[in-house]
PDB file of C-alpha atoms in Angstrom:
ATOM      1  CA  UNK A   1     -55.215  37.348 -28.135  1.00  0.00           C
ATOM      2  CA  UNK A   2     -54.769  33.709 -29.231  1.00  0.00           C
ATOM      3  CA  UNK A   3     -51.035  34.319 -29.754  1.00  0.00           C
ATOM      4  CA  UNK A   4     -50.709  35.148 -26.045  1.00  0.00           C
ATOM      5  CA  UNK A   5     -52.374  31.990 -24.779  1.00  0.00           C
ATOM      6  CA  UNK A   6     -49.092  30.104 -24.402  1.00  0.00           C
ATOM      7  CA  UNK A   7     -47.488  32.903 -22.388  1.00  0.00           C
ATOM      8  CA  UNK A   8     -50.619  33.266 -20.244  1.00  0.00           C
ATOM      9  CA  UNK A   9     -50.553  29.537 -19.519  1.00  0.00           C
ATOM     10  CA  UNK A  10     -46.875  29.776 -18.537  1.00  0.00           C
ATOM     11  CA  UNK A  11     -47.649  32.684 -16.241  1.00  0.00           C
ATOM     12  CA  UNK A  12     -50.597  30.884 -14.643  1.00  0.00           C
ATOM     13  CA  UNK A  13     -48.470  27.796 -14.029  1.00  0.00           C
ATOM     14  CA  UNK A  14     -45.690  29.865 -12.580  1.00  0.00           C
ATOM     15  CA  UNK A  15     -48.127  31.601 -10.168  1.00  0.00           C
ATOM     16  CA  UNK A  16     -49.627  28.238  -9.151  1.00  0.00           C
ATOM     17  CA  UNK A  17     -46.325  26.398  -8.828  1.00  0.00           C
ATOM     18  CA  UNK A  18     -46.171  26.097  -5.055  1.00  0.00           C
ATOM     19  CA  UNK A  19     -49.807  24.933  -4.743  1.00  0.00           C
ATOM     20  CA  UNK A  20     -49.521  22.473  -7.598  1.00  0.00           C
ATOM     21  CA  UNK A  21     -46.236  20.956  -6.414  1.00  0.00           C
ATOM     22  CA  UNK A  22     -47.522  20.635  -2.877  1.00  0.00           C
ATOM     23  CA  UNK A  23     -50.721  18.958  -4.041  1.00  0.00           C
ATOM     24  CA  UNK A  24     -53.045  21.752  -2.927  1.00  0.00           C
ATOM     25  CA  UNK A  25     -54.085  22.398  -6.521  1.00  0.00           C
ATOM     26  CA  UNK A  26     -54.469  20.018  -9.400  1.00  0.00           C
ATOM     27  CA  UNK A  27     -52.165  20.217 -12.402  1.00  0.00           C
ATOM     28  CA  UNK A  28     -54.083  20.764 -15.605  1.00  0.00           C
ATOM     29  CA  UNK A  29     -52.297  18.563 -18.098  1.00  0.00           C
ATOM     30  CA  UNK A  30     -55.072  19.090 -20.644  1.00  0.00           C
ATOM     31  CA  UNK A  31     -54.247  22.834 -20.862  1.00  0.00           C
ATOM     32  CA  UNK A  32     -50.587  21.959 -21.581  1.00  0.00           C
ATOM     33  CA  UNK A  33     -51.608  19.374 -24.213  1.00  0.00           C
ATOM     34  CA  UNK A  34     -53.895  21.978 -25.868  1.00  0.00           C
ATOM     35  CA  UNK A  35     -51.033  24.490 -25.940  1.00  0.00           C
ATOM     36  CA  UNK A  36     -48.667  21.911 -27.447  1.00  0.00           C
ATOM     37  CA  UNK A  37     -51.162  21.006 -30.121  1.00  0.00           C
ATOM     38  CA  UNK A  38     -51.777  24.680 -30.953  1.00  0.00           C
ATOM     39  CA  UNK A  39     -48.085  25.071 -31.826  1.00  0.00           C
ATOM     40  CA  UNK A  40     -48.576  22.825 -34.864  1.00  0.00           C
ATOM     41  CA  UNK A  41     -45.004  21.548 -34.641  1.00  0.00           C
ATOM     42  CA  UNK A  42     -45.632  17.821 -34.156  1.00  0.00           C
ATOM     43  CA  UNK A  43     -47.216  15.756 -36.910  1.00  0.00           C
ATOM     44  CA  UNK A  44     -49.981  14.470 -34.606  1.00  0.00           C
ATOM     45  CA  UNK A  45     -51.735  15.499 -31.383  1.00  0.00           C
ATOM     46  CA  UNK A  46     -49.435  15.083 -28.406  1.00  0.00           C
ATOM     47  CA  UNK A  47     -51.544  12.332 -26.840  1.00  0.00           C
ATOM     48  CA  UNK A  48     -50.930  10.105 -29.894  1.00  0.00           C
ATOM     49  CA  UNK A  49     -47.251   9.855 -28.919  1.00  0.00           C
ATOM     50  CA  UNK A  50     -47.722   8.388 -25.449  1.00  0.00           C
ATOM     51  CA  UNK A  51     -48.351   4.873 -26.805  1.00  0.00           C
ATOM     52  CA  UNK A  52     -45.342   4.938 -29.177  1.00  0.00           C
ATOM     53  CA  UNK A  53     -42.051   3.280 -28.496  1.00  0.00           C
ATOM     54  CA  UNK A  54     -38.948   5.426 -28.515  1.00  0.00           C
ATOM     55  CA  UNK A  55     -37.854   3.738 -31.732  1.00  0.00           C
ATOM     56  CA  UNK A  56     -41.145   4.473 -33.515  1.00  0.00           C
ATOM     57  CA  UNK A  57     -40.824   8.134 -32.652  1.00  0.00           C
ATOM     58  CA  UNK A  58     -37.119   8.235 -33.471  1.00  0.00           C
ATOM     59  CA  UNK A  59     -37.660   6.790 -36.942  1.00  0.00           C
ATOM     60  CA  UNK A  60     -40.794   8.752 -37.793  1.00  0.00           C
ATOM     61  CA  UNK A  61     -40.304  12.272 -36.475  1.00  0.00           C
ATOM     62  CA  UNK A  62     -37.488  12.933 -33.969  1.00  0.00           C
ATOM     63  CA  UNK A  63     -34.988  15.683 -34.673  1.00  0.00           C
ATOM     64  CA  UNK A  64     -32.529  13.694 -32.572  1.00  0.00           C
ATOM     65  CA  UNK A  65     -32.065  16.071 -29.647  1.00  0.00           C
ATOM     66  CA  UNK A  66     -33.485  13.570 -27.128  1.00  0.00           C
ATOM     67  CA  UNK A  67     -31.246  10.849 -25.746  1.00  0.00           C
ATOM     68  CA  UNK A  68     -33.142   7.645 -26.545  1.00  0.00           C
ATOM     69  CA  UNK A  69     -31.564   4.664 -24.785  1.00  0.00           C
ATOM     70  CA  UNK A  70     -34.257   2.002 -24.604  1.00  0.00           C
ATOM     71  CA  UNK A  71     -35.704   2.104 -28.085  1.00  0.00           C
ATOM     72  CA  UNK A  72     -38.246  -0.703 -27.311  1.00  0.00           C
ATOM     73  CA  UNK A  73     -39.579   1.166 -24.297  1.00  0.00           C
ATOM     74  CA  UNK A  74     -42.509   3.543 -24.414  1.00  0.00           C
ATOM     75  CA  UNK A  75     -41.916   7.235 -24.814  1.00  0.00           C
ATOM     76  CA  UNK A  76     -43.740   7.902 -21.583  1.00  0.00           C
ATOM     77  CA  UNK A  77     -40.948   6.055 -19.762  1.00  0.00           C
ATOM     78  CA  UNK A  78     -38.244   8.281 -21.243  1.00  0.00           C
ATOM     79  CA  UNK A  79     -36.266  10.217 -18.587  1.00  0.00           C
ATOM     80  CA  UNK A  80     -34.615  12.759 -20.873  1.00  0.00           C
ATOM     81  CA  UNK A  81     -36.346  16.140 -21.435  1.00  0.00           C
ATOM     82  CA  UNK A  82     -35.361  18.993 -23.735  1.00  0.00           C
ATOM     83  CA  UNK A  83     -35.872  22.367 -22.113  1.00  0.00           C
ATOM     84  CA  UNK A  84     -36.249  25.355 -24.418  1.00  0.00           C
ATOM     85  CA  UNK A  85     -34.166  27.888 -22.510  1.00  0.00           C
ATOM     86  CA  UNK A  86     -33.338  30.848 -24.710  1.00  0.00           C
ATOM     87  CA  UNK A  87     -34.279  32.711 -27.860  1.00  0.00           C
ATOM     88  CA  UNK A  88     -32.256  35.248 -29.812  1.00  0.00           C
ATOM     89  CA  UNK A  89     -32.020  36.561 -33.339  1.00  0.00           C
ATOM     90  CA  UNK A  90     -33.895  39.068 -35.494  1.00  0.00           C
ATOM     91  CA  UNK A  91     -37.529  38.577 -36.406  1.00  0.00           C
ATOM     92  CA  UNK A  92     -37.349  41.118 -39.194  1.00  0.00           C
ATOM     93  CA  UNK A  93     -34.451  39.204 -40.792  1.00  0.00           C
ATOM     94  CA  UNK A  94     -36.090  35.767 -40.257  1.00  0.00           C
ATOM     95  CA  UNK A  95     -33.284  34.773 -37.869  1.00  0.00           C
ATOM     96  CA  UNK A  96     -34.685  33.116 -34.803  1.00  0.00           C
ATOM     97  CA  UNK A  97     -32.459  30.847 -32.811  1.00  0.00           C
ATOM     98  CA  UNK A  98     -33.626  28.721 -29.899  1.00  0.00           C
ATOM     99  CA  UNK A  99     -31.267  27.017 -27.456  1.00  0.00           C
ATOM    100  CA  UNK A 100     -31.942  23.894 -25.463  1.00  0.00           C
ATOM    101  CA  UNK A 101     -30.573  21.832 -22.608  1.00  0.00           C
ATOM    102  CA  UNK A 102     -31.241  18.392 -21.269  1.00  0.00           C
ATOM    103  CA  UNK A 103     -33.109  17.829 -17.996  1.00  0.00           C
ATOM    104  CA  UNK A 104     -33.695  14.580 -16.132  1.00  0.00           C
ATOM    105  CA  UNK A 105     -36.606  14.512 -13.648  1.00  0.00           C
ATOM    106  CA  UNK A 106     -35.577  10.990 -12.579  1.00  0.00           C
ATOM    107  CA  UNK A 107     -32.147  11.678 -11.033  1.00  0.00           C
ATOM    108  CA  UNK A 108     -31.169   8.769  -8.766  1.00  0.00           C
ATOM    109  CA  UNK A 109     -34.271   6.897  -9.989  1.00  0.00           C
ATOM    110  CA  UNK A 110     -36.547   9.131  -7.892  1.00  0.00           C
ATOM    111  CA  UNK A 111     -39.091  11.285  -9.722  1.00  0.00           C
ATOM    112  CA  UNK A 112     -38.639  14.997  -9.067  1.00  0.00           C
ATOM    113  CA  UNK A 113     -41.805  16.804 -10.248  1.00  0.00           C
ATOM    114  CA  UNK A 114     -40.108  20.193  -9.868  1.00  0.00           C
ATOM    115  CA  UNK A 115     -37.844  19.419 -12.795  1.00  0.00           C
ATOM    116  CA  UNK A 116     -40.720  18.578 -15.082  1.00  0.00           C
ATOM    117  CA  UNK A 117     -42.638  21.579 -13.844  1.00  0.00           C
ATOM    118  CA  UNK A 118     -39.656  23.807 -14.683  1.00  0.00           C
ATOM    119  CA  UNK A 119     -39.367  22.202 -18.142  1.00  0.00           C
ATOM    120  CA  UNK A 120     -42.984  23.104 -18.796  1.00  0.00           C
ATOM    121  CA  UNK A 121     -43.134  26.607 -17.365  1.00  0.00           C
ATOM    122  CA  UNK A 122     -39.811  27.842 -18.571  1.00  0.00           C
ATOM    123  CA  UNK A 123     -40.130  26.350 -22.050  1.00  0.00           C
ATOM    124  CA  UNK A 124     -43.681  27.671 -22.479  1.00  0.00           C
ATOM    125  CA  UNK A 125     -42.505  31.114 -21.473  1.00  0.00           C
ATOM    126  CA  UNK A 126     -39.727  31.143 -24.112  1.00  0.00           C
ATOM    127  CA  UNK A 127     -41.946  29.513 -26.745  1.00  0.00           C
ATOM    128  CA  UNK A 128     -44.832  31.832 -25.972  1.00  0.00           C
ATOM    129  CA  UNK A 129     -42.666  34.929 -26.378  1.00  0.00           C
ATOM    130  CA  UNK A 130     -41.650  33.845 -29.880  1.00  0.00           C
ATOM    131  CA  UNK A 131     -45.180  32.747 -30.753  1.00  0.00           C
ATOM    132  CA  UNK A 132     -46.577  36.152 -29.798  1.00  0.00           C
ATOM    133  CA  UNK A 133     -44.354  37.915 -32.383  1.00  0.00           C
ATOM    134  CA  UNK A 134     -43.469  35.261 -35.006  1.00  0.00           C
ATOM    135  CA  UNK A 135     -45.772  32.273 -34.786  1.00  0.00           C
ATOM    136  CA  UNK A 136     -45.069  31.029 -38.284  1.00  0.00           C
ATOM    137  CA  UNK A 137     -41.268  31.276 -37.820  1.00  0.00           C
ATOM    138  CA  UNK A 138     -41.594  29.384 -34.533  1.00  0.00           C
ATOM    139  CA  UNK A 139     -43.052  26.397 -36.260  1.00  0.00           C
ATOM    140  CA  UNK A 140     -39.995  26.221 -38.464  1.00  0.00           C
ATOM    141  CA  UNK A 141     -37.324  26.525 -35.752  1.00  0.00           C
ATOM    142  CA  UNK A 142     -38.843  24.825 -32.694  1.00  0.00           C
ATOM    143  CA  UNK A 143     -37.470  21.358 -31.995  1.00  0.00           C
ATOM    144  CA  UNK A 144     -39.998  18.520 -32.239  1.00  0.00           C
ATOM    145  CA  UNK A 145     -38.162  16.782 -29.376  1.00  0.00           C
ATOM    146  CA  UNK A 146     -38.500  19.889 -27.221  1.00  0.00           C
ATOM    147  CA  UNK A 147     -42.230  19.984 -27.913  1.00  0.00           C
ATOM    148  CA  UNK A 148     -42.568  16.266 -27.202  1.00  0.00           C
ATOM    149  CA  UNK A 149     -40.711  16.882 -23.942  1.00  0.00           C
ATOM    150  CA  UNK A 150     -43.416  19.274 -22.827  1.00  0.00           C
ATOM    151  CA  UNK A 151     -46.011  16.566 -23.369  1.00  0.00           C
ATOM    152  CA  UNK A 152     -43.886  13.904 -21.572  1.00  0.00           C
ATOM    153  CA  UNK A 153     -43.367  16.272 -18.639  1.00  0.00           C
ATOM    154  CA  UNK A 154     -47.087  17.041 -18.423  1.00  0.00           C
ATOM    155  CA  UNK A 155     -47.928  13.324 -18.685  1.00  0.00           C
ATOM    156  CA  UNK A 156     -45.467  12.518 -15.867  1.00  0.00           C
ATOM    157  CA  UNK A 157     -46.828  15.254 -13.668  1.00  0.00           C
ATOM    158  CA  UNK A 158     -50.362  14.165 -14.252  1.00  0.00           C
ATOM    159  CA  UNK A 159     -49.638  10.478 -13.488  1.00  0.00           C
ATOM    160  CA  UNK A 160     -46.881  10.689 -10.848  1.00  0.00           C
ATOM    161  CA  UNK A 161     -48.040  13.642  -8.772  1.00  0.00           C
TER     162      UNK A 161
END
Protein backbone atom coordinates (compact mmCIF):
# COMPACT_ATOMS: atom_id res chain seq x y z
CA UNK A 1 0.00 0.00 0.00
CA UNK A 2 2.83 2.38 0.85
CA UNK A 3 4.20 2.02 -2.69
CA UNK A 4 0.96 3.48 -4.03
CA UNK A 5 1.01 6.62 -1.87
CA UNK A 6 2.77 8.74 -4.51
CA UNK A 7 0.29 7.76 -7.22
CA UNK A 8 -2.65 8.34 -4.88
CA UNK A 9 -1.30 11.80 -4.03
CA UNK A 10 -0.95 12.58 -7.75
CA UNK A 11 -4.53 11.41 -8.34
CA UNK A 12 -5.85 13.47 -5.42
CA UNK A 13 -4.03 16.56 -6.66
CA UNK A 14 -5.34 16.04 -10.19
CA UNK A 15 -8.91 15.73 -8.91
CA UNK A 16 -8.54 18.87 -6.79
CA UNK A 17 -6.72 20.92 -9.41
CA UNK A 18 -9.52 23.36 -10.28
CA UNK A 19 -10.40 24.06 -6.65
CA UNK A 20 -6.77 24.49 -5.59
CA UNK A 21 -5.85 26.73 -8.51
CA UNK A 22 -8.94 28.88 -7.98
CA UNK A 23 -8.20 29.23 -4.26
CA UNK A 24 -11.30 27.35 -3.11
CA UNK A 25 -9.14 24.62 -1.55
CA UNK A 26 -5.75 24.88 0.12
CA UNK A 27 -2.72 23.28 -1.47
CA UNK A 28 -1.12 20.75 0.88
CA UNK A 29 2.60 21.34 0.34
CA UNK A 30 3.41 19.14 3.35
CA UNK A 31 1.94 16.09 1.58
CA UNK A 32 4.20 16.77 -1.40
CA UNK A 33 7.24 17.26 0.84
CA UNK A 34 6.47 13.96 2.57
CA UNK A 35 6.19 12.18 -0.79
CA UNK A 36 9.50 13.69 -1.93
CA UNK A 37 11.28 12.60 1.23
CA UNK A 38 9.82 9.08 0.94
CA UNK A 39 11.55 8.67 -2.43
CA UNK A 40 14.95 8.70 -0.67
CA UNK A 41 16.63 10.28 -3.70
CA UNK A 42 17.92 13.51 -2.17
CA UNK A 43 20.63 13.43 0.49
CA UNK A 44 18.54 15.51 2.93
CA UNK A 45 14.86 16.29 3.60
CA UNK A 46 13.49 18.61 0.91
CA UNK A 47 12.94 21.52 3.29
CA UNK A 48 16.69 21.63 4.01
CA UNK A 49 17.28 22.79 0.42
CA UNK A 50 15.12 25.91 0.55
CA UNK A 51 17.78 27.92 2.39
CA UNK A 52 20.63 26.87 0.10
CA UNK A 53 22.06 28.95 -2.69
CA UNK A 54 22.04 27.55 -6.19
CA UNK A 55 25.83 27.21 -6.01
CA UNK A 56 25.72 25.24 -2.75
CA UNK A 57 23.28 22.78 -4.28
CA UNK A 58 25.16 22.63 -7.60
CA UNK A 59 28.45 21.79 -5.92
CA UNK A 60 27.05 19.34 -3.38
CA UNK A 61 24.36 17.33 -5.11
CA UNK A 62 22.99 18.52 -8.45
CA UNK A 63 23.00 16.14 -11.40
CA UNK A 64 23.20 19.22 -13.63
CA UNK A 65 19.81 19.02 -15.32
CA UNK A 66 18.62 22.34 -13.88
CA UNK A 67 19.65 25.59 -15.50
CA UNK A 68 21.28 27.52 -12.68
CA UNK A 69 21.94 31.14 -13.70
CA UNK A 70 22.25 33.11 -10.46
CA UNK A 71 24.47 30.90 -8.37
CA UNK A 72 24.47 33.28 -5.40
CA UNK A 73 20.65 33.37 -5.32
CA UNK A 74 18.55 31.03 -3.17
CA UNK A 75 17.18 27.86 -4.71
CA UNK A 76 13.64 28.97 -3.88
CA UNK A 77 14.10 31.83 -6.39
CA UNK A 78 15.05 29.45 -9.20
CA UNK A 79 12.65 29.61 -12.15
CA UNK A 80 13.70 26.43 -13.92
CA UNK A 81 11.85 23.20 -13.17
CA UNK A 82 12.53 19.67 -14.36
CA UNK A 83 9.33 17.79 -15.18
CA UNK A 84 9.52 14.00 -15.19
CA UNK A 85 7.43 13.26 -18.23
CA UNK A 86 7.93 9.68 -19.38
CA UNK A 87 9.15 6.25 -18.33
CA UNK A 88 10.09 3.30 -20.50
CA UNK A 89 12.30 0.24 -20.33
CA UNK A 90 12.09 -3.22 -18.83
CA UNK A 91 11.86 -3.74 -15.08
CA UNK A 92 12.81 -7.39 -15.37
CA UNK A 93 16.04 -6.41 -17.18
CA UNK A 94 16.81 -3.52 -14.81
CA UNK A 95 16.39 -1.03 -17.64
CA UNK A 96 14.30 1.91 -16.55
CA UNK A 97 14.61 5.17 -18.44
CA UNK A 98 13.02 8.43 -17.38
CA UNK A 99 12.79 11.45 -19.64
CA UNK A 100 12.54 15.06 -18.55
CA UNK A 101 11.83 18.49 -19.90
CA UNK A 102 12.27 22.01 -18.59
CA UNK A 103 9.35 24.14 -17.41
CA UNK A 104 9.35 27.78 -16.32
CA UNK A 105 6.43 28.93 -14.14
CA UNK A 106 7.70 32.52 -14.35
CA UNK A 107 7.29 33.23 -18.05
CA UNK A 108 7.30 36.99 -18.66
CA UNK A 109 8.18 37.47 -14.97
CA UNK A 110 4.62 36.57 -13.94
CA UNK A 111 4.12 33.51 -11.76
CA UNK A 112 1.85 30.90 -13.36
CA UNK A 113 0.83 28.44 -10.68
CA UNK A 114 -0.66 26.08 -13.27
CA UNK A 115 2.83 25.29 -14.54
CA UNK A 116 4.11 24.35 -11.08
CA UNK A 117 0.95 22.39 -10.42
CA UNK A 118 1.46 20.43 -13.65
CA UNK A 119 5.12 19.78 -12.74
CA UNK A 120 3.98 18.27 -9.45
CA UNK A 121 0.98 16.23 -10.60
CA UNK A 122 2.46 14.91 -13.83
CA UNK A 123 5.86 14.11 -12.33
CA UNK A 124 4.33 12.40 -9.29
CA UNK A 125 2.15 10.28 -11.57
CA UNK A 126 5.14 9.06 -13.60
CA UNK A 127 7.35 8.64 -10.52
CA UNK A 128 4.56 6.88 -8.62
CA UNK A 129 4.03 4.38 -11.43
CA UNK A 130 7.69 3.37 -11.32
CA UNK A 131 7.76 3.39 -7.53
CA UNK A 132 4.83 0.97 -7.40
CA UNK A 133 6.70 -1.68 -9.38
CA UNK A 134 10.40 -0.93 -8.91
CA UNK A 135 11.00 1.39 -5.96
CA UNK A 136 14.66 0.46 -5.52
CA UNK A 137 15.42 0.95 -9.22
CA UNK A 138 13.66 4.31 -9.12
CA UNK A 139 16.10 5.63 -6.52
CA UNK A 140 18.97 4.85 -8.87
CA UNK A 141 17.55 6.45 -12.03
CA UNK A 142 15.48 9.39 -10.81
CA UNK A 143 17.15 12.77 -11.27
CA UNK A 144 17.94 14.66 -8.07
CA UNK A 145 17.20 17.91 -9.91
CA UNK A 146 13.77 16.59 -10.91
CA UNK A 147 13.01 15.70 -7.28
CA UNK A 148 14.25 19.10 -6.11
CA UNK A 149 11.99 20.68 -8.75
CA UNK A 150 8.97 19.04 -7.11
CA UNK A 151 9.91 20.67 -3.83
CA UNK A 152 10.54 24.07 -5.42
CA UNK A 153 7.20 23.89 -7.23
CA UNK A 154 5.38 22.97 -4.00
CA UNK A 155 7.18 25.75 -2.12
CA UNK A 156 6.21 28.30 -4.79
CA UNK A 157 2.58 27.14 -4.80
CA UNK A 158 2.44 27.35 -1.03
CA UNK A 159 3.96 30.84 -0.85
CA UNK A 160 2.69 32.49 -4.06
CA UNK A 161 -0.86 31.14 -4.25
